[in-house]
């Protein structure tokens, strides 16, 4: 289970890093707090070609990351002077990767806002923590433990093989095809009309994923990629 949760953390970091993947943006980002989440995010941003400044108060952590990131620094960013010395105010993006120390998280977010960093992401350990950061003016919140809990709950309680929520009550699900939609073309099974979901991809045993069309005939045992409202995809994945 520990390895699985680590994989989910890495996936969430990749998803967050993908938010930055615009080649026209300033490719510099400061990641403040190099715990598991911060390290995963910083490594993924580096893989995508970003110029990453990694900051932590622990010299040992910074030493371990010094060969993996563009720049590293030992600093206490609850002190606005430390941010000024590092030039973080000149960055267009910053991520507060500190979650467990709520006071430090809030102080650092406040300092970044006062430094007028245009885009700020912050890890939150609870909904309340996220609400406080949002009220301060932080634009983007990440609740990795909460999101992992939701995903694992979906995987444990149903036939879903994966579950990704995109916000606004929308999700993408990988699931085994229910018998109710097999042996006939998608056009005839009327999946979208009957169940409120869209089948966008299909994988047969021993083959790769392909795009689904109106003429695609789903066979028992096929794996489907389905999108729609959360309740709709949940209900679809539970069909017999």
mmCIF file of C-alpha atoms in Angstrom:
data_model
loop_
_atom_site.group_PDB
_atom_site.id
_atom_site.type_symbol
_atom_site.label_atom_id
_atom_site.label_comp_id
_atom_site.label_asym_id
_atom_site.label_seq_id
_atom_site.Cartn_x
_atom_site.Cartn_y
_atom_site.Cartn_z
ATOM 1 C CA UNK A 1 0.000 0.000 0.000
ATOM 2 C CA UNK A 2 2.882 2.365 0.787
ATOM 3 C CA UNK A 3 4.342 1.937 -2.706
ATOM 4 C CA UNK A 4 0.924 2.543 -4.233
ATOM 5 C CA UNK A 5 0.446 5.793 -2.306
ATOM 6 C CA UNK A 6 3.916 6.907 -3.371
ATOM 7 C CA UNK A 7 2.945 6.235 -6.984
ATOM 8 C CA UNK A 8 -0.188 8.317 -6.510
ATOM 9 C CA UNK A 9 1.891 11.165 -5.076
ATOM 10 C CA UNK A 10 4.195 11.014 -8.108
ATOM 11 C CA UNK A 11 1.205 11.020 -10.440
ATOM 12 C CA UNK A 12 -0.313 14.030 -8.676
ATOM 13 C CA UNK A 13 3.026 15.818 -8.985
ATOM 14 C CA UNK A 14 3.080 15.032 -12.727
ATOM 15 C CA UNK A 15 -0.441 16.402 -13.077
ATOM 16 C CA UNK A 16 0.492 19.580 -11.260
ATOM 17 C CA UNK A 17 3.671 19.933 -13.328
ATOM 18 C CA UNK A 18 1.589 19.586 -16.474
ATOM 19 C CA UNK A 19 -0.273 22.753 -15.469
ATOM 20 C CA UNK A 20 2.957 24.618 -16.167
ATOM 21 C CA UNK A 21 3.664 22.998 -19.546
ATOM 22 C CA UNK A 22 3.137 26.108 -21.666
ATOM 23 C CA UNK A 23 6.271 26.781 -23.750
ATOM 24 C CA UNK A 24 5.431 30.509 -23.924
ATOM 25 C CA UNK A 25 5.568 31.002 -20.165
ATOM 26 C CA UNK A 26 8.577 32.063 -18.133
ATOM 27 C CA UNK A 27 10.110 28.669 -17.383
ATOM 28 C CA UNK A 28 11.186 29.478 -13.812
ATOM 29 C CA UNK A 29 9.503 28.249 -10.657
ATOM 30 C CA UNK A 30 10.426 28.265 -6.984
ATOM 31 C CA UNK A 31 9.465 25.156 -5.013
ATOM 32 C CA UNK A 32 9.553 25.978 -1.310
ATOM 33 C CA UNK A 33 9.609 22.898 0.904
ATOM 34 C CA UNK A 34 11.364 19.777 -0.372
ATOM 35 C CA UNK A 35 9.428 17.052 1.395
ATOM 36 C CA UNK A 36 8.038 14.115 -0.588
ATOM 37 C CA UNK A 37 5.557 16.268 -2.456
ATOM 38 C CA UNK A 38 7.990 19.103 -3.151
ATOM 39 C CA UNK A 39 10.729 16.729 -4.320
ATOM 40 C CA UNK A 40 8.397 14.871 -6.660
ATOM 41 C CA UNK A 41 7.058 18.096 -8.117
ATOM 42 C CA UNK A 42 10.492 19.682 -8.523
ATOM 43 C CA UNK A 43 11.867 16.553 -10.236
ATOM 44 C CA UNK A 44 8.937 16.433 -12.651
ATOM 45 C CA UNK A 45 9.277 20.129 -13.494
ATOM 46 C CA UNK A 46 12.976 19.580 -14.185
ATOM 47 C CA UNK A 47 12.111 16.668 -16.463
ATOM 48 C CA UNK A 48 9.832 19.024 -18.385
ATOM 49 C CA UNK A 49 12.654 21.497 -18.902
ATOM 50 C CA UNK A 50 11.849 24.077 -16.232
ATOM 51 C CA UNK A 51 14.392 26.134 -14.327
ATOM 52 C CA UNK A 52 13.669 25.077 -10.734
ATOM 53 C CA UNK A 53 14.798 26.740 -7.523
ATOM 54 C CA UNK A 54 14.350 24.314 -4.626
ATOM 55 C CA UNK A 55 14.320 25.795 -1.121
ATOM 56 C CA UNK A 56 14.186 24.107 2.274
ATOM 57 C CA UNK A 57 15.220 24.922 5.839
ATOM 58 C CA UNK A 58 16.990 21.561 6.236
ATOM 59 C CA UNK A 59 20.570 21.644 4.881
ATOM 60 C CA UNK A 60 20.658 17.837 4.553
ATOM 61 C CA UNK A 61 17.560 17.849 2.333
ATOM 62 C CA UNK A 62 18.985 20.615 0.163
ATOM 63 C CA UNK A 63 22.303 18.758 -0.214
ATOM 64 C CA UNK A 64 20.474 15.651 -1.418
ATOM 65 C CA UNK A 65 18.627 17.667 -4.061
ATOM 66 C CA UNK A 66 21.502 19.927 -5.131
ATOM 67 C CA UNK A 67 22.534 17.704 -8.031
ATOM 68 C CA UNK A 68 18.981 17.244 -9.307
ATOM 69 C CA UNK A 69 17.690 20.822 -9.506
ATOM 70 C CA UNK A 70 18.843 23.924 -11.382
ATOM 71 C CA UNK A 71 19.311 25.857 -8.133
ATOM 72 C CA UNK A 72 18.932 25.007 -4.457
ATOM 73 C CA UNK A 73 19.084 27.085 -1.308
ATOM 74 C CA UNK A 74 18.853 26.662 2.439
ATOM 75 C CA UNK A 75 16.502 29.350 3.679
ATOM 76 C CA UNK A 76 13.597 30.039 6.004
ATOM 77 C CA UNK A 77 11.029 31.585 3.689
ATOM 78 C CA UNK A 78 8.773 32.584 6.564
ATOM 79 C CA UNK A 79 11.222 35.517 6.636
ATOM 80 C CA UNK A 80 10.360 37.883 3.757
ATOM 81 C CA UNK A 81 14.000 38.965 3.686
ATOM 82 C CA UNK A 82 15.028 35.441 2.694
ATOM 83 C CA UNK A 83 12.657 35.554 -0.293
ATOM 84 C CA UNK A 84 14.115 38.889 -1.361
ATOM 85 C CA UNK A 85 17.679 37.568 -1.146
ATOM 86 C CA UNK A 86 16.726 34.575 -3.290
ATOM 87 C CA UNK A 87 15.007 36.792 -5.853
ATOM 88 C CA UNK A 88 11.788 34.766 -5.655
ATOM 89 C CA UNK A 89 9.796 37.950 -6.262
ATOM 90 C CA UNK A 90 11.147 37.930 -9.832
ATOM 91 C CA UNK A 91 9.670 34.482 -10.530
ATOM 92 C CA UNK A 92 6.307 34.161 -12.256
ATOM 93 C CA UNK A 93 5.416 30.976 -10.345
ATOM 94 C CA UNK A 94 6.006 29.539 -6.889
ATOM 95 C CA UNK A 95 4.810 26.441 -5.067
ATOM 96 C CA UNK A 96 4.528 26.189 -1.288
ATOM 97 C CA UNK A 97 5.191 22.492 -0.735
ATOM 98 C CA UNK A 98 5.003 22.713 3.064
ATOM 99 C CA UNK A 99 1.855 21.167 4.471
ATOM 100 C CA UNK A 100 2.367 19.812 7.971
ATOM 101 C CA UNK A 101 3.507 23.141 9.438
ATOM 102 C CA UNK A 102 0.375 25.165 8.747
ATOM 103 C CA UNK A 103 1.755 28.347 10.298
ATOM 104 C CA UNK A 104 4.862 28.229 8.091
ATOM 105 C CA UNK A 105 2.719 27.496 5.032
ATOM 106 C CA UNK A 106 0.516 30.530 5.694
ATOM 107 C CA UNK A 107 3.453 32.836 6.411
ATOM 108 C CA UNK A 108 5.295 31.782 3.257
ATOM 109 C CA UNK A 109 2.163 32.174 1.139
ATOM 110 C CA UNK A 110 1.661 35.654 2.620
ATOM 111 C CA UNK A 111 5.256 36.588 1.836
ATOM 112 C CA UNK A 112 4.891 35.374 -1.765
ATOM 113 C CA UNK A 113 1.709 37.403 -2.158
ATOM 114 C CA UNK A 114 3.400 40.497 -0.744
ATOM 115 C CA UNK A 115 6.296 39.897 -3.147
ATOM 116 C CA UNK A 116 3.674 39.933 -5.936
ATOM 117 C CA UNK A 117 4.567 36.532 -7.365
ATOM 118 C CA UNK A 118 1.876 36.234 -10.061
ATOM 119 C CA UNK A 119 1.009 32.551 -9.747
ATOM 120 C CA UNK A 120 1.114 30.700 -6.432
ATOM 121 C CA UNK A 121 0.297 27.065 -5.735
ATOM 122 C CA UNK A 122 0.179 25.714 -2.195
ATOM 123 C CA UNK A 123 -0.128 22.289 -0.625
ATOM 124 C CA UNK A 124 -2.865 22.103 1.996
ATOM 125 C CA UNK A 125 -3.301 19.379 4.601
ATOM 126 C CA UNK A 126 -7.022 19.968 5.098
ATOM 127 C CA UNK A 127 -9.986 21.746 3.578
ATOM 128 C CA UNK A 128 -9.732 24.359 6.341
ATOM 129 C CA UNK A 129 -6.062 24.956 5.549
ATOM 130 C CA UNK A 130 -6.943 25.350 1.880
ATOM 131 C CA UNK A 131 -9.739 27.793 2.670
ATOM 132 C CA UNK A 132 -7.355 29.963 4.715
ATOM 133 C CA UNK A 133 -4.852 30.040 1.863
ATOM 134 C CA UNK A 134 -7.613 30.837 -0.598
ATOM 135 C CA UNK A 135 -8.812 33.740 1.545
ATOM 136 C CA UNK A 136 -5.285 35.104 1.614
ATOM 137 C CA UNK A 137 -5.307 35.187 -2.177
ATOM 138 C CA UNK A 138 -3.471 31.986 -3.167
ATOM 139 C CA UNK A 139 -4.893 31.005 -6.545
ATOM 140 C CA UNK A 140 -4.316 27.244 -6.556
ATOM 141 C CA UNK A 141 -4.615 24.694 -3.760
ATOM 142 C CA UNK A 142 -3.429 21.092 -3.760
ATOM 143 C CA UNK A 143 -4.745 18.610 -1.186
ATOM 144 C CA UNK A 144 -2.696 15.516 -2.075
ATOM 145 C CA UNK A 145 -3.640 13.376 0.924
ATOM 146 C CA UNK A 146 -7.340 14.170 0.507
ATOM 147 C CA UNK A 147 -7.212 13.519 -3.236
ATOM 148 C CA UNK A 148 -5.333 10.242 -2.737
ATOM 149 C CA UNK A 149 -7.917 9.181 -0.183
ATOM 150 C CA UNK A 150 -10.760 9.875 -2.604
ATOM 151 C CA UNK A 151 -9.027 7.990 -5.405
ATOM 152 C CA UNK A 152 -8.193 4.947 -3.288
ATOM 153 C CA UNK A 153 -11.780 4.873 -1.966
ATOM 154 C CA UNK A 154 -13.091 4.723 -5.519
ATOM 155 C CA UNK A 155 -10.671 1.947 -6.430
ATOM 156 C CA UNK A 156 -11.409 -0.109 -3.328
ATOM 157 C CA UNK A 157 -15.194 0.092 -3.434
ATOM 158 C CA UNK A 158 -15.864 -0.462 -7.125
ATOM 159 C CA UNK A 159 -14.663 -1.947 -10.377
ATOM 160 C CA UNK A 160 -12.644 1.125 -11.292
ATOM 161 C CA UNK A 161 -9.016 0.604 -12.243
ATOM 162 C CA UNK A 162 -8.244 4.313 -11.925
ATOM 163 C CA UNK A 163 -10.080 7.523 -11.052
ATOM 164 C CA UNK A 164 -9.034 11.112 -11.745
ATOM 165 C CA UNK A 165 -11.172 14.058 -10.664
ATOM 166 C CA UNK A 166 -10.783 17.289 -12.622
ATOM 167 C CA UNK A 167 -12.960 19.591 -10.528
ATOM 168 C CA UNK A 168 -16.402 20.979 -11.353
ATOM 169 C CA UNK A 169 -17.816 17.510 -10.571
ATOM 170 C CA UNK A 170 -16.084 15.948 -13.590
ATOM 171 C CA UNK A 171 -13.951 12.808 -13.670
ATOM 172 C CA UNK A 172 -12.129 10.420 -15.956
ATOM 173 C CA UNK A 173 -12.292 6.719 -15.075
ATOM 174 C CA UNK A 174 -10.630 3.534 -16.263
ATOM 175 C CA UNK A 175 -12.940 0.570 -15.724
ATOM 176 C CA UNK A 176 -13.794 -2.918 -16.964
ATOM 177 C CA UNK A 177 -16.612 -2.775 -19.509
ATOM 178 C CA UNK A 178 -19.969 -3.680 -17.918
ATOM 179 C CA UNK A 179 -21.960 -6.383 -19.701
ATOM 180 C CA UNK A 180 -24.774 -3.884 -20.298
ATOM 181 C CA UNK A 181 -22.797 -2.184 -23.095
ATOM 182 C CA UNK A 182 -21.010 -5.135 -24.720
ATOM 183 C CA UNK A 183 -21.530 -6.957 -28.034
ATOM 184 C CA UNK A 184 -23.144 -3.990 -29.824
ATOM 185 C CA UNK A 185 -21.694 -0.768 -31.312
ATOM 186 C CA UNK A 186 -21.544 2.211 -28.966
ATOM 187 C CA UNK A 187 -24.029 3.956 -31.232
ATOM 188 C CA UNK A 188 -26.604 1.275 -30.468
ATOM 189 C CA UNK A 189 -25.837 0.922 -26.771
ATOM 190 C CA UNK A 190 -26.544 4.673 -26.403
ATOM 191 C CA UNK A 191 -24.087 4.982 -23.514
ATOM 192 C CA UNK A 192 -24.170 8.771 -23.435
ATOM 193 C CA UNK A 193 -27.977 8.982 -23.476
ATOM 194 C CA UNK A 194 -28.634 6.160 -21.011
ATOM 195 C CA UNK A 195 -25.782 6.641 -18.558
ATOM 196 C CA UNK A 196 -24.608 10.232 -19.052
ATOM 197 C CA UNK A 197 -20.998 9.260 -19.807
ATOM 198 C CA UNK A 198 -18.747 9.268 -22.851
ATOM 199 C CA UNK A 199 -16.478 6.347 -23.759
ATOM 200 C CA UNK A 200 -13.325 7.930 -25.177
ATOM 201 C CA UNK A 201 -10.925 4.992 -25.271
ATOM 202 C CA UNK A 202 -10.878 1.217 -25.287
ATOM 203 C CA UNK A 203 -8.224 -1.432 -24.640
ATOM 204 C CA UNK A 204 -8.553 -5.097 -25.455
ATOM 205 C CA UNK A 205 -6.385 -7.746 -23.774
ATOM 206 C CA UNK A 206 -2.960 -7.815 -25.407
ATOM 207 C CA UNK A 207 -3.548 -4.588 -27.349
ATOM 208 C CA UNK A 208 -2.953 -0.890 -26.744
ATOM 209 C CA UNK A 209 -5.572 1.780 -26.130
ATOM 210 C CA UNK A 210 -7.452 3.078 -29.160
ATOM 211 C CA UNK A 211 -10.002 5.872 -29.576
ATOM 212 C CA UNK A 212 -13.609 4.783 -29.337
ATOM 213 C CA UNK A 213 -16.026 5.670 -32.138
ATOM 214 C CA UNK A 214 -19.739 5.250 -32.627
ATOM 215 C CA UNK A 215 -19.024 2.006 -34.486
ATOM 216 C CA UNK A 216 -16.777 0.499 -31.816
ATOM 217 C CA UNK A 217 -18.124 -2.790 -30.491
ATOM 218 C CA UNK A 218 -17.169 -3.375 -26.848
ATOM 219 C CA UNK A 219 -16.340 -6.965 -25.895
ATOM 220 C CA UNK A 220 -16.508 -8.540 -22.421
ATOM 221 C CA UNK A 221 -13.245 -7.903 -20.590
ATOM 222 C CA UNK A 222 -12.406 -4.710 -22.484
ATOM 223 C CA UNK A 223 -11.003 -1.823 -20.447
ATOM 224 C CA UNK A 224 -12.712 1.508 -21.067
ATOM 225 C CA UNK A 225 -11.705 5.115 -20.510
ATOM 226 C CA UNK A 226 -14.885 6.970 -19.596
ATOM 227 C CA UNK A 227 -15.566 10.637 -18.809
ATOM 228 C CA UNK A 228 -18.541 12.398 -17.275
ATOM 229 C CA UNK A 229 -19.988 13.724 -14.045
ATOM 230 C CA UNK A 230 -18.641 11.938 -10.994
ATOM 231 C CA UNK A 231 -21.919 10.303 -10.011
ATOM 232 C CA UNK A 232 -22.527 9.210 -13.590
ATOM 233 C CA UNK A 233 -19.141 7.526 -14.012
ATOM 234 C CA UNK A 234 -19.468 5.940 -10.561
ATOM 235 C CA UNK A 235 -22.843 4.476 -11.501
ATOM 236 C CA UNK A 236 -21.556 3.319 -14.891
ATOM 237 C CA UNK A 237 -18.602 1.506 -13.314
ATOM 238 C CA UNK A 238 -21.020 -0.378 -11.033
ATOM 239 C CA UNK A 239 -23.208 -1.688 -13.871
ATOM 240 C CA UNK A 240 -23.383 -5.466 -14.286
#
